[in-house]
Tab-separated table of C-alpha atoms in Angstrom:
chain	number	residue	atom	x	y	z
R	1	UNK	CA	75.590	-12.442	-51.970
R	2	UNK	CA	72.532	-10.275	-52.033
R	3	UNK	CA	69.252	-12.019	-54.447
R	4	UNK	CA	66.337	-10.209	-55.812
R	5	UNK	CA	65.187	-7.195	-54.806
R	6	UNK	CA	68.156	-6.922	-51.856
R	7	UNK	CA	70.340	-6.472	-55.304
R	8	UNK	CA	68.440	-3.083	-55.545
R	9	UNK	CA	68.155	-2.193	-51.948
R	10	UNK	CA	72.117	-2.479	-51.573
R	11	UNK	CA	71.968	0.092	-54.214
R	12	UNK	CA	69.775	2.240	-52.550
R	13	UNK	CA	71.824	2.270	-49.994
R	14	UNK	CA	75.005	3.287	-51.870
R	15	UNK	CA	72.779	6.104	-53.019
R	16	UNK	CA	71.963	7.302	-49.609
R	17	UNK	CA	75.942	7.247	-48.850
R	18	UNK	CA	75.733	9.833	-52.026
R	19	UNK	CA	73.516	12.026	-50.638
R	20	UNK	CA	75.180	11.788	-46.903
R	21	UNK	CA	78.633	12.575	-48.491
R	22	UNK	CA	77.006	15.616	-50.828
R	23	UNK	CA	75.088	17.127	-47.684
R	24	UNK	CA	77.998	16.417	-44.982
R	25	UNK	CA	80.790	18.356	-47.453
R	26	UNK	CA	78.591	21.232	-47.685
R	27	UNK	CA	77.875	21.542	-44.108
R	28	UNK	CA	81.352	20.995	-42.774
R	29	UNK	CA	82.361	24.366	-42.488
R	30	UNK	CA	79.246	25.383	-40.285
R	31	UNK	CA	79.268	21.851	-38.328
R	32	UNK	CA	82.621	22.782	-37.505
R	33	UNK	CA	81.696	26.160	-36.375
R	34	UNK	CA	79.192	24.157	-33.864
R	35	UNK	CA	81.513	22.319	-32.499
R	36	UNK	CA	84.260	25.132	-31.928
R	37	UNK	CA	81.349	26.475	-29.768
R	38	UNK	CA	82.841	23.486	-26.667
R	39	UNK	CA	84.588	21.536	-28.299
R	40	UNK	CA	87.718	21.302	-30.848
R	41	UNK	CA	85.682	22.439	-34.205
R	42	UNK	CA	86.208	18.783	-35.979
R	43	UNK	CA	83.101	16.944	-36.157
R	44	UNK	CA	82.457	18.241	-40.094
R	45	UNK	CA	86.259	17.475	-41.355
R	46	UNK	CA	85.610	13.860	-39.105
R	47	UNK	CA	82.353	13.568	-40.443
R	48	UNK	CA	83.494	14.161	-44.016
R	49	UNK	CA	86.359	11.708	-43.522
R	50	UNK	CA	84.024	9.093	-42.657
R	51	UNK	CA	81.362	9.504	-45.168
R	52	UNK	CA	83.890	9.486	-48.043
R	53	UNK	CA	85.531	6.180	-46.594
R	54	UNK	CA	81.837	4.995	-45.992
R	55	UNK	CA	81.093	5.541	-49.495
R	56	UNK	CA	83.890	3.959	-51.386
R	57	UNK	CA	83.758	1.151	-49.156
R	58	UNK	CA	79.733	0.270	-50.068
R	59	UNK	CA	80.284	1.479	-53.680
R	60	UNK	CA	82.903	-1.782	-54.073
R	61	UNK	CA	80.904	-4.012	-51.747
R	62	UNK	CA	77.880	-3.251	-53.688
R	63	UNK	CA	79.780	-3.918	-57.422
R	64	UNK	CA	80.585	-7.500	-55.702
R	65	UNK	CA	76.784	-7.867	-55.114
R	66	UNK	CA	77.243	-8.571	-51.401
R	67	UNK	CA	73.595	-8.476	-49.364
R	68	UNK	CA	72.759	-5.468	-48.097
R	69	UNK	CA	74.364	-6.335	-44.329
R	70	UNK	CA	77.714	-6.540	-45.929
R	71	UNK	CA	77.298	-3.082	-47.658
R	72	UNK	CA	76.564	-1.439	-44.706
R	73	UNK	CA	78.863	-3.461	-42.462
R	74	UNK	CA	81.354	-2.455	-44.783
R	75	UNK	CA	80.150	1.381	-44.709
R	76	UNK	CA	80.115	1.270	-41.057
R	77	UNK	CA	84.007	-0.765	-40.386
R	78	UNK	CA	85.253	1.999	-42.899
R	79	UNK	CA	83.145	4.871	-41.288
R	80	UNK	CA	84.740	4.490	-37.888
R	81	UNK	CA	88.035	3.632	-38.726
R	82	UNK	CA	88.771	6.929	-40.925
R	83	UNK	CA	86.696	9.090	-38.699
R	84	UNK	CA	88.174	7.885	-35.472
R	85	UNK	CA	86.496	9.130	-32.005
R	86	UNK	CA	83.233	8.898	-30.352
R	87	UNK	CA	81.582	10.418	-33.749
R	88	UNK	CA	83.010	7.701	-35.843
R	89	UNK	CA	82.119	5.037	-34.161
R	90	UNK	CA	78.370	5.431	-33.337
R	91	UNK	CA	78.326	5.953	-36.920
R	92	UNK	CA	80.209	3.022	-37.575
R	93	UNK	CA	77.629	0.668	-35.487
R	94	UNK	CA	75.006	2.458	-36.705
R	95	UNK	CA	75.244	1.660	-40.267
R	96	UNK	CA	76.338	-2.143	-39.300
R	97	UNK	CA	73.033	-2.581	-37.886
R	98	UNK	CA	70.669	-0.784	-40.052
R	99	UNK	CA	72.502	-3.643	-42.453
R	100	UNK	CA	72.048	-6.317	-39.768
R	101	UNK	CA	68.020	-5.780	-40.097
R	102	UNK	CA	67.764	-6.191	-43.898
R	103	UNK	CA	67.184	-9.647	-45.658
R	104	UNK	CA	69.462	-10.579	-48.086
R	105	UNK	CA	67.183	-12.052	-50.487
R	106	UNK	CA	64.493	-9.224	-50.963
R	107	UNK	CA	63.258	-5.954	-49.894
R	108	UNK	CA	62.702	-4.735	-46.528
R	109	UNK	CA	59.394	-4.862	-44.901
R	110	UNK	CA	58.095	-2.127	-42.492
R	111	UNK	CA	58.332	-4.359	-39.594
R	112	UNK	CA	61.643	-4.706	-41.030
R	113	UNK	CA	62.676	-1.385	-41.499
R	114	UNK	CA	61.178	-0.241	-37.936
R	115	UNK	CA	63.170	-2.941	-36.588
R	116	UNK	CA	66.955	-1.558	-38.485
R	117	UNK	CA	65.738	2.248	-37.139
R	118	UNK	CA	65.560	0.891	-33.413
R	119	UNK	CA	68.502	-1.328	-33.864
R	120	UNK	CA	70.673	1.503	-35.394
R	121	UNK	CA	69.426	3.290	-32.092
R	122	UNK	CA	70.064	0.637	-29.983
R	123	UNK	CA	73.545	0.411	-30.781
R	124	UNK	CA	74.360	3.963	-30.613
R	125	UNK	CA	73.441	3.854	-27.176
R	126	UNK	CA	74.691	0.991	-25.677
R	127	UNK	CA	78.041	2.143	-27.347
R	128	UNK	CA	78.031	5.510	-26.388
R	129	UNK	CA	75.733	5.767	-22.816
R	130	UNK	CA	74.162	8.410	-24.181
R	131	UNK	CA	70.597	9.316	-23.541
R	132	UNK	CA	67.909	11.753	-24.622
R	133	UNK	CA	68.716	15.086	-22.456
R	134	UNK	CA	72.501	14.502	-22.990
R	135	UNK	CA	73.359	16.446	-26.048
R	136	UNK	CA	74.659	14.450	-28.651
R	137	UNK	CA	72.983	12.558	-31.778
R	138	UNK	CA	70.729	10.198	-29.689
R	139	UNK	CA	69.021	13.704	-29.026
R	140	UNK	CA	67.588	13.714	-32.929
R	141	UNK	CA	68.109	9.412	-33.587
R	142	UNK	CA	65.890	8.570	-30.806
R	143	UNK	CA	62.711	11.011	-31.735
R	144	UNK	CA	63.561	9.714	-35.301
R	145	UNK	CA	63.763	5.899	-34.823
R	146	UNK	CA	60.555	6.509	-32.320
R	147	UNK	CA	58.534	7.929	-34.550
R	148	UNK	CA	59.497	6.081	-37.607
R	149	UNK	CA	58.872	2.924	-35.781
R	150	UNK	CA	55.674	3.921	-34.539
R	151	UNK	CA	54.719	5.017	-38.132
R	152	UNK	CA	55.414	1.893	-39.644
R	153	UNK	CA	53.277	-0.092	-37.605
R	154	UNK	CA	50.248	2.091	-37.531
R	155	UNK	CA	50.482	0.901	-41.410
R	156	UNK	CA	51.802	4.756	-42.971
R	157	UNK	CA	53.502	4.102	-46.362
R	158	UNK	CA	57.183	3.947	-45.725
R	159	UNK	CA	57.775	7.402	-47.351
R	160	UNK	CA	55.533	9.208	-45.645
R	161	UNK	CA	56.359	7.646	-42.345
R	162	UNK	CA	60.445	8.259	-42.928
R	163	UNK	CA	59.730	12.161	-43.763
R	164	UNK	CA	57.747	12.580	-40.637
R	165	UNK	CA	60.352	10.953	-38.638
R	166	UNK	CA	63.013	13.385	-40.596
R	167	UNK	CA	60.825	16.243	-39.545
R	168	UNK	CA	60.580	15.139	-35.875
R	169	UNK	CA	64.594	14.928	-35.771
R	170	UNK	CA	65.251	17.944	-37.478
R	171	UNK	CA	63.165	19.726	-34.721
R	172	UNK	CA	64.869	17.912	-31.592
R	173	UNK	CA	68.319	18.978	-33.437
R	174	UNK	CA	67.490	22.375	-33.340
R	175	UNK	CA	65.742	22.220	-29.605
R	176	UNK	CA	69.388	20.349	-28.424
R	177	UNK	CA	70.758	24.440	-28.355
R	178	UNK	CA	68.532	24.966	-25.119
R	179	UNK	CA	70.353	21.256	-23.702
R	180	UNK	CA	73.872	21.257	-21.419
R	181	UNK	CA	76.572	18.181	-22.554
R	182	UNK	CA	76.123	15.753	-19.752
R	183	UNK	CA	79.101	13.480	-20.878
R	184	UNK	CA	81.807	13.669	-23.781
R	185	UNK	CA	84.097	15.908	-25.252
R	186	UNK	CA	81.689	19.131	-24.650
R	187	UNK	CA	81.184	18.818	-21.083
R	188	UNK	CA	83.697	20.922	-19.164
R	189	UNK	CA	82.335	23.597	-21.546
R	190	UNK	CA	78.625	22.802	-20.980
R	191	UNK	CA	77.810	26.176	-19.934
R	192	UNK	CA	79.532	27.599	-23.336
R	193	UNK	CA	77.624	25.285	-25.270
R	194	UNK	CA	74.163	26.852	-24.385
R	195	UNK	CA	72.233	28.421	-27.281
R	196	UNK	CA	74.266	26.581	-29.770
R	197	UNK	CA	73.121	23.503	-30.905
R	198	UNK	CA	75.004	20.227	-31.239
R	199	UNK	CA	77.075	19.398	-33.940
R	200	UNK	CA	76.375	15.491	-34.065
R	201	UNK	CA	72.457	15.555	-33.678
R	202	UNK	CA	72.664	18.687	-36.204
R	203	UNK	CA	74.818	16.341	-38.956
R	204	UNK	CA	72.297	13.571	-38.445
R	205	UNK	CA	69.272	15.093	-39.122
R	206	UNK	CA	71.019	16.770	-42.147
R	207	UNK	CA	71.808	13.129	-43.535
R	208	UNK	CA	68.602	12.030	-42.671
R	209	UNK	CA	67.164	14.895	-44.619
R	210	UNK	CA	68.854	14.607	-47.371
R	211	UNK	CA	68.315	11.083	-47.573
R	212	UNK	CA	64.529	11.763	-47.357
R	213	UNK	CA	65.085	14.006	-50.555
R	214	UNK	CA	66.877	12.076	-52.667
R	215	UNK	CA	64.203	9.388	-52.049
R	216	UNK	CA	61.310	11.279	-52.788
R	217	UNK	CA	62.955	12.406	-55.995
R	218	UNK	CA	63.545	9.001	-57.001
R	219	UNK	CA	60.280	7.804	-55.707
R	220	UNK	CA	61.569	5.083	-54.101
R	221	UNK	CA	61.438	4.083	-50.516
R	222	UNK	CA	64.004	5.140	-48.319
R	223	UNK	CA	66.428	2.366	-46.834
């Protein structure tokens, strides 16, 4: 059961769901176009199936006033299971360790928050085995969580250091159309896939964007 200020982080994070289900629904058509490019033109119908599970699942973990850990863990089980594939479940692990990072009994500290940034990173790669040069997300979540980190600890305000990470992932999204797929679905079409660039880095940094927006907005922290 979340305490204190975790009460409102939980709900920040339901909020962020919002804005990841609003952006993701109207993207899905061109996502989809991306990934027709090499691949079998799913990732914004998957991506919309997960977000929308995501979402109800936090909304009712959060009315429960579970910590944030549970939210997300509950975000991330119901992520990957309605998403299914690769896609789904580096989502799913994602959001279960962004939650992992967060105390339960108040809100996150930058140390903190660097820390959920290079876990969520951390387990996106061990699940998946992909690196930097391979184009997929880790392409846009590793400049992020990098720079985000490194932010943090040169003391930035979180705001300001979350929309300059955005802005560093929304650039290596768009530089993944110069990359070739070195594992996964895309690669036996790697040479088709040049110029275009990839649907799961792409979808990331537009939830990361629009999570960066709805925060500033509110004018409240991102989670």
């Amino acid at each position: 059961t979340a305490s204190g200020a975790a009460v409102e982080v939980a709900e920040l994070a339901v909020h962020a769901l919002r804005a990841a289900r609003d952006v993701l629904h109207r993207d899905a058509e061109a996502l989809g176009r991306l990934d027709a490019v090499a691949g079998d033109g799913d990732h914004g119908r998957g991506m919309c199936k997960g977000v929308d599970a995501a979402l109800v699942a936090a909304e009712k973990a959060h009315t429960e006033r579970l910590a944030p850990a549970a939210v997300l863990a509950a975000a991330g089980d119901a992520w990957a299971a309605e998403a299914g594939g690769t896609s789904g479940a580096l989502w799913g692990v994602a959001l279960r360790a962004i939650g992992a990072a967060l105390p339960a009994d108040r809100a996150p500290g930058g140390e903190e928050l660097a820390s959920a940034a290079t876990a969520a990173l951390t387990a996106v790669t061990s699940l998946g085995g992909a690196e930097v040069g391979d184009k997929t997300l880790v392409d846009a979540l590793a400049p992020f969580a990098t720079a985000f980190t490194a932010r943090l600890r040169t003391g930035v305000p979180v705001a300001e250091a979350y929309a300059s990470a955005v802005a560093e992932a929304r650039t290596a999204a768009e530089d993944t159309a110069a990359l070739r797929p070195r594992l996964g679905r895309a690669r036996p079409l790697a040479e088709r896939s040049v110029g275009t660039p990839d649907p799961g880095a792409t979808s990331l940094a537009a939830v990361l964007t629009a999570v960066a927006t709805l925060h500033t907005t509110a004018g409240s922290d991102p989670v």
